[in-house]
PDB file of C-alpha atoms in Angstrom:
ATOM      1  CA  MET V  27       4.142 -90.995 -27.386  1.00  0.00           C
ATOM      2  CA  LYS V  28       4.449 -90.964 -23.979  1.00  0.00           C
ATOM      3  CA  VAL V  29       7.913 -88.052 -24.879  1.00  0.00           C
ATOM      4  CA  ASN V  30       5.372 -85.807 -26.948  1.00  0.00           C
ATOM      5  CA  THR V  31       3.366 -85.841 -24.110  1.00  0.00           C
ATOM      6  CA  LEU V  32       5.544 -85.140 -22.033  1.00  0.00           C
ATOM      7  CA  ALA V  33       6.075 -82.273 -23.420  1.00  0.00           C
ATOM      8  CA  ALA V  34       3.423 -81.112 -23.867  1.00  0.00           C
ATOM      9  CA  ALA V  35       2.100 -81.589 -20.508  1.00  0.00           C
ATOM     10  CA  LEU V  36       5.098 -79.740 -19.436  1.00  0.00           C
ATOM     11  CA  LYS V  37       4.310 -77.127 -20.830  1.00  0.00           C
ATOM     12  CA  ALA V  38       0.965 -76.363 -20.493  1.00  0.00           C
ATOM     13  CA  GLU V  39       1.913 -76.444 -17.575  1.00  0.00           C
ATOM     14  CA  VAL V  40       4.783 -73.514 -18.616  1.00  0.00           C
ATOM     15  CA  ARG V  41       1.658 -71.243 -19.782  1.00  0.00           C
ATOM     16  CA  ARG V  42       0.152 -72.270 -16.301  1.00  0.00           C
ATOM     17  CA  LEU V  43       2.813 -70.831 -13.766  1.00  0.00           C
ATOM     18  CA  ALA V  44       3.890 -68.307 -16.389  1.00  0.00           C
ATOM     19  CA  ALA V  45      -0.130 -66.957 -16.573  1.00  0.00           C
ATOM     20  CA  LYS V  46      -0.579 -67.203 -12.838  1.00  0.00           C
ATOM     21  CA  GLU V  47       2.714 -65.037 -12.464  1.00  0.00           C
ATOM     22  CA  VAL V  48       1.447 -62.706 -14.863  1.00  0.00           C
ATOM     23  CA  GLN V  49      -1.872 -62.240 -12.973  1.00  0.00           C
ATOM     24  CA  ARG V  50      -0.551 -60.844  -9.820  1.00  0.00           C
ATOM     25  CA  GLY V  51       1.967 -59.103 -11.395  1.00  0.00           C
ATOM     26  CA  LEU V  52      -1.196 -57.005 -12.708  1.00  0.00           C
ATOM     27  CA  ARG V  53      -2.333 -57.506  -9.878  1.00  0.00           C
ATOM     28  CA  SER V  54      -0.168 -55.702  -8.047  1.00  0.00           C
ATOM     29  CA  LEU V  55       0.173 -53.028 -10.805  1.00  0.00           C
ATOM     30  CA  ARG V  56      -3.337 -52.141 -10.966  1.00  0.00           C
ATOM     31  CA  ALA V  57      -3.767 -51.645  -6.708  1.00  0.00           C
ATOM     32  CA  MET V  58      -0.987 -48.908  -7.513  1.00  0.00           C
ATOM     33  CA  GLN V  59      -2.618 -47.564 -10.635  1.00  0.00           C
ATOM     34  CA  ARG V  60      -5.535 -47.354  -7.762  1.00  0.00           C
ATOM     35  CA  GLN V  61      -3.012 -45.319  -5.304  1.00  0.00           C
ATOM     36  CA  MET V  62      -1.336 -43.522  -8.002  1.00  0.00           C
ATOM     37  CA  LYS V  63      -5.999 -42.142  -8.876  1.00  0.00           C
ATOM     38  CA  LYS V  64      -6.357 -41.553  -5.635  1.00  0.00           C
ATOM     39  CA  LEU V  65      -3.184 -39.061  -4.735  1.00  0.00           C
ATOM     40  CA  ARG V  66      -3.962 -37.679  -8.367  1.00  0.00           C
ATOM     41  CA  LEU V  67      -7.694 -36.863  -6.595  1.00  0.00           C
ATOM     42  CA  ALA V  68      -6.898 -36.215  -3.390  1.00  0.00           C
ATOM     43  CA  ALA V  69      -3.915 -33.609  -4.844  1.00  0.00           C
ATOM     44  CA  ARG V  70      -6.408 -31.959  -7.336  1.00  0.00           C
ATOM     45  CA  ALA V  71      -7.978 -31.259  -4.025  1.00  0.00           C
ATOM     46  CA  ASN V  72      -5.633 -29.746  -2.269  1.00  0.00           C
ATOM     47  CA  ARG V  73      -4.699 -27.920  -5.049  1.00  0.00           C
ATOM     48  CA  ARG V  74      -8.184 -26.304  -5.065  1.00  0.00           C
ATOM     49  CA  GLY V  75      -7.640 -25.890  -0.619  1.00  0.00           C
ATOM     50  CA  LEU V  76      -5.101 -23.711  -1.521  1.00  0.00           C
ATOM     51  CA  ARG V  77      -6.080 -21.473  -4.366  1.00  0.00           C
ATOM     52  CA  SER V  78      -9.331 -20.938  -1.823  1.00  0.00           C
ATOM     53  CA  VAL V  79      -6.576 -19.724   1.318  1.00  0.00           C
ATOM     54  CA  GLU V  80      -4.177 -18.227  -1.185  1.00  0.00           C
ATOM     55  CA  ARG V  81      -7.880 -16.295  -2.458  1.00  0.00           C
ATOM     56  CA  SER V  82      -9.800 -15.460   1.046  1.00  0.00           C
ATOM     57  CA  SER V  83      -5.533 -13.937   2.603  1.00  0.00           C
ATOM     58  CA  GLY V  84      -5.703 -12.296  -0.074  1.00  0.00           C
ATOM     59  CA  ARG V  85      -8.990 -10.824   0.353  1.00  0.00           C
ATOM     60  CA  LEU V  86      -7.771  -9.900   3.801  1.00  0.00           C
ATOM     61  CA  GLU V  87      -4.803  -8.460   3.392  1.00  0.00           C
ATOM     62  CA  SER V  88      -6.176  -6.415   1.498  1.00  0.00           C
ATOM     63  CA  ARG V  89      -7.895  -4.805   3.477  1.00  0.00           C
ATOM     64  CA  VAL V  90      -5.638  -4.380   6.381  1.00  0.00           C
ATOM     65  CA  PRO V  91      -2.721  -1.861   6.128  1.00  0.00           C
ATOM     66  CA  SER V  92       0.980  -2.474   5.557  1.00  0.00           C
ATOM     67  CA  GLY V  93       3.034  -2.437   7.808  1.00  0.00           C
ATOM     68  CA  GLY V  94       1.726  -4.019   9.893  1.00  0.00           C
ATOM     69  CA  ARG V  95       2.887  -1.541  13.507  1.00  0.00           C
ATOM     70  CA  ARG V  96       1.040  -2.269  16.077  1.00  0.00           C
ATOM     71  CA  GLY V  97       0.031   1.140  18.209  1.00  0.00           C
ATOM     72  CA  ARG V  98       1.548   3.550  15.682  1.00  0.00           C
ATOM     73  CA  GLY V  99      -2.072   3.662  13.912  1.00  0.00           C
ATOM     74  CA  ALA V 100      -2.307   2.512   9.758  1.00  0.00           C
ATOM     75  CA  ARG V 101       0.727   1.968   7.783  1.00  0.00           C
ATOM     76  CA  LEU V 102       0.493   2.626   4.065  1.00  0.00           C
ATOM     77  CA  SER V 103       3.251   1.859   0.902  1.00  0.00           C
ATOM     78  CA  GLY V 104       3.692   3.356  -1.788  1.00  0.00           C
ATOM     79  CA  GLU V 105       2.272   1.281  -3.305  1.00  0.00           C
ATOM     80  CA  ASP V 106      -0.738   0.898  -1.952  1.00  0.00           C
ATOM     81  CA  ILE V 107      -1.582   4.923  -1.376  1.00  0.00           C
ATOM     82  CA  ARG V 108      -0.494   4.843  -5.704  1.00  0.00           C
ATOM     83  CA  ALA V 109      -3.130   1.016  -6.516  1.00  0.00           C
ATOM     84  CA  LEU V 110      -6.094   3.360  -4.541  1.00  0.00           C
ATOM     85  CA  ARG V 111      -5.016   6.182  -6.888  1.00  0.00           C
ATOM     86  CA  ALA V 112      -5.360   4.131 -10.176  1.00  0.00           C
ATOM     87  CA  ARG V 113      -8.644   2.173  -8.263  1.00  0.00           C
ATOM     88  CA  LEU V 114     -10.163   5.854  -8.614  1.00  0.00           C
ATOM     89  CA  ARG V 115      -8.984   6.780 -11.783  1.00  0.00           C
ATOM     90  CA  MET V 116      -7.413   9.947 -11.078  1.00  0.00           C
ATOM     91  CA  THR V 117      -4.382  11.719 -11.864  1.00  0.00           C
ATOM     92  CA  ARG V 118      -2.083  13.104  -8.670  1.00  0.00           C
ATOM     93  CA  GLU V 119      -3.602  16.671  -9.540  1.00  0.00           C
ATOM     94  CA  GLN V 120      -6.926  15.243  -8.467  1.00  0.00           C
ATOM     95  CA  PHE V 121      -6.065  13.031  -6.218  1.00  0.00           C
ATOM     96  CA  SER V 122      -4.248  15.204  -4.183  1.00  0.00           C
ATOM     97  CA  ARG V 123      -7.575  18.172  -4.305  1.00  0.00           C
ATOM     98  CA  LEU V 124      -9.118  15.475  -1.985  1.00  0.00           C
ATOM     99  CA  LEU V 125      -7.246  14.577  -0.051  1.00  0.00           C
ATOM    100  CA  GLY V 126      -6.131  18.439   0.680  1.00  0.00           C
ATOM    101  CA  VAL V 127      -2.253  17.882   0.375  1.00  0.00           C
ATOM    102  CA  SER V 128       0.027  19.418  -3.090  1.00  0.00           C
ATOM    103  CA  PRO V 129       0.854  16.808  -5.533  1.00  0.00           C
ATOM    104  CA  GLY V 130       4.304  17.345  -4.854  1.00  0.00           C
ATOM    105  CA  SER V 131       3.095  14.864  -1.626  1.00  0.00           C
ATOM    106  CA  ILE V 132       1.433  12.609  -3.188  1.00  0.00           C
ATOM    107  CA  PHE V 133       4.470  12.085  -5.009  1.00  0.00           C
ATOM    108  CA  GLY V 134       6.968  12.192  -1.711  1.00  0.00           C
ATOM    109  CA  TRP V 135       3.944   8.688  -0.306  1.00  0.00           C
ATOM    110  CA  GLU V 136       3.774   6.904  -3.903  1.00  0.00           C
ATOM    111  CA  THR V 137       8.361   6.686  -4.311  1.00  0.00           C
ATOM    112  CA  GLY V 138       8.755   5.733  -0.702  1.00  0.00           C
ATOM    113  CA  ARG V 139      10.295   8.611   0.251  1.00  0.00           C
ATOM    114  CA  THR V 140       7.739  10.617   2.615  1.00  0.00           C
ATOM    115  CA  MET V 141       4.584   8.779   4.278  1.00  0.00           C
ATOM    116  CA  PRO V 142       0.726  11.026   5.200  1.00  0.00           C
ATOM    117  CA  ARG V 143       0.905  11.705   8.867  1.00  0.00           C
ATOM    118  CA  GLY V 144      -1.504  13.812  10.946  1.00  0.00           C
ATOM    119  CA  ARG V 145      -4.731  14.331   9.118  1.00  0.00           C
ATOM    120  CA  SER V 146      -3.383  12.745   6.120  1.00  0.00           C
ATOM    121  CA  MET V 147      -3.542  10.062   6.643  1.00  0.00           C
ATOM    122  CA  ALA V 148      -6.883  10.145   8.047  1.00  0.00           C
ATOM    123  CA  ARG V 149      -8.137  11.481   4.798  1.00  0.00           C
ATOM    124  CA  VAL V 150      -6.312   9.088   2.645  1.00  0.00           C
ATOM    125  CA  LEU V 151      -7.821   5.900   4.654  1.00  0.00           C
ATOM    126  CA  GLU V 152     -11.260   8.304   5.030  1.00  0.00           C
ATOM    127  CA  VAL V 153     -10.443   8.267   0.744  1.00  0.00           C
ATOM    128  CA  ARG V 154     -10.066   3.918   0.690  1.00  0.00           C
ATOM    129  CA  LYS V 155     -13.831   3.397   2.047  1.00  0.00           C
ATOM    130  CA  MET V 156     -14.977   5.526  -0.885  1.00  0.00           C
ATOM    131  CA  GLY V 157     -16.645   4.306  -4.169  1.00  0.00           C
ATOM    132  CA  VAL V 158     -14.990   5.752  -7.735  1.00  0.00           C
ATOM    133  CA  ARG V 159     -17.955   8.031  -7.888  1.00  0.00           C
ATOM    134  CA  ARG V 160     -18.071   9.911  -4.711  1.00  0.00           C
ATOM    135  CA  ALA V 161     -14.847  10.833  -5.287  1.00  0.00           C
ATOM    136  CA  ARG V 162     -14.442  11.727  -8.143  1.00  0.00           C
ATOM    137  CA  ALA V 163     -17.694  13.751  -7.396  1.00  0.00           C
ATOM    138  CA  ARG V 164     -15.734  15.534  -4.859  1.00  0.00           C
ATOM    139  CA  VAL V 165     -12.798  16.331  -6.245  1.00  0.00           C
ATOM    140  CA  THR V 166     -15.376  17.937  -8.426  1.00  0.00           C
ATOM    141  CA  SER V 167     -17.585  20.120  -6.340  1.00  0.00           C
ATOM    142  CA  PRO V 168     -16.317  23.159  -4.957  1.00  0.00           C
ATOM    143  CA  GLY V 169     -15.133  22.444  -1.408  1.00  0.00           C
ATOM    144  CA  PRO V 170     -12.386  23.855   1.335  1.00  0.00           C
ATOM    145  CA  ARG V 171      -8.959  23.516  -1.272  1.00  0.00           C
ATOM    146  CA  ARG V 172      -5.979  22.520   0.423  1.00  0.00           C
ATOM    147  CA  GLY V 173      -4.350  24.733   3.329  1.00  0.00           C
ATOM    148  CA  ARG V 174      -5.024  25.954   6.065  1.00  0.00           C
ATOM    149  CA  PRO V 175      -8.806  27.172   7.453  1.00  0.00           C
ATOM    150  CA  ALA V 176      -9.392  30.202   7.407  1.00  0.00           C
ATOM    151  CA  GLY V 177      -9.764  32.483  10.905  1.00  0.00           C
ATOM    152  CA  ARG V 178      -6.749  29.676  12.362  1.00  0.00           C
ATOM    153  CA  PRO V 179      -3.125  31.275  12.556  1.00  0.00           C
ATOM    154  CA  ALA V 180       0.125  29.787  10.975  1.00  0.00           C
ATOM    155  CA  ARG V 181       1.755  27.447  13.302  1.00  0.00           C
ATOM    156  CA  GLY V 182       6.387  27.442  13.064  1.00  0.00           C
ATOM    157  CA  ARG V 183       8.275  29.803  10.845  1.00  0.00           C
ATOM    158  CA  ARG V 184       4.598  30.473   8.874  1.00  0.00           C
ATOM    159  CA  GLY V 185       3.497  32.796  10.673  1.00  0.00           C
ATOM    160  CA  GLY V 186       7.387  34.804  12.094  1.00  0.00           C
ATOM    161  CA  ARG V 187       9.986  33.667  13.614  1.00  0.00           C
ATOM    162  CA  ARG V 188       9.002  33.516  17.175  1.00  0.00           C
ATOM    163  CA  ARG V 189      11.429  34.745  20.124  1.00  0.00           C
ATOM    164  CA  ARG V 190      11.718  33.271  23.830  1.00  0.00           C
ATOM    165  CA  ALA V 191      11.616  35.531  25.962  1.00  0.00           C
ATOM    166  CA  ALA V 192      15.192  35.301  27.904  1.00  0.00           C
TER     167      ALA V 192
END
């Protein structure tokens, strides 16, 4: 009978030690699970923060003319001009009437072959601040069309070739 009790005692001790080891392993596993949960929550908060920063930087970028060159006035890409025309829901013809330029100029600006300069750039920047209704009302209302204002002489070669005195 002593053998049975010794064997039973050894089995009980092995079970106790095994249970203790399992509990120790489970403790570290639970600690890792808690840590993973904290990391997931932190990652989710970081993603939210990143989205918020991206939205605000997008809003800021839309306010600043592209190009980023200082001292040379505002710069607009062809894509910016095309997006402005699309926002106003205008054809090239309507947009050109609004700005007082030819539809070909609008095409050149949008494709990036040319860039608006001087008064044209000022008009584009002015139109950029307008709402759709106001811009469309300006196109339909009678007003000065393209070309030079009445009473102003032509400049350059349009008015004939100028000769220098020798």
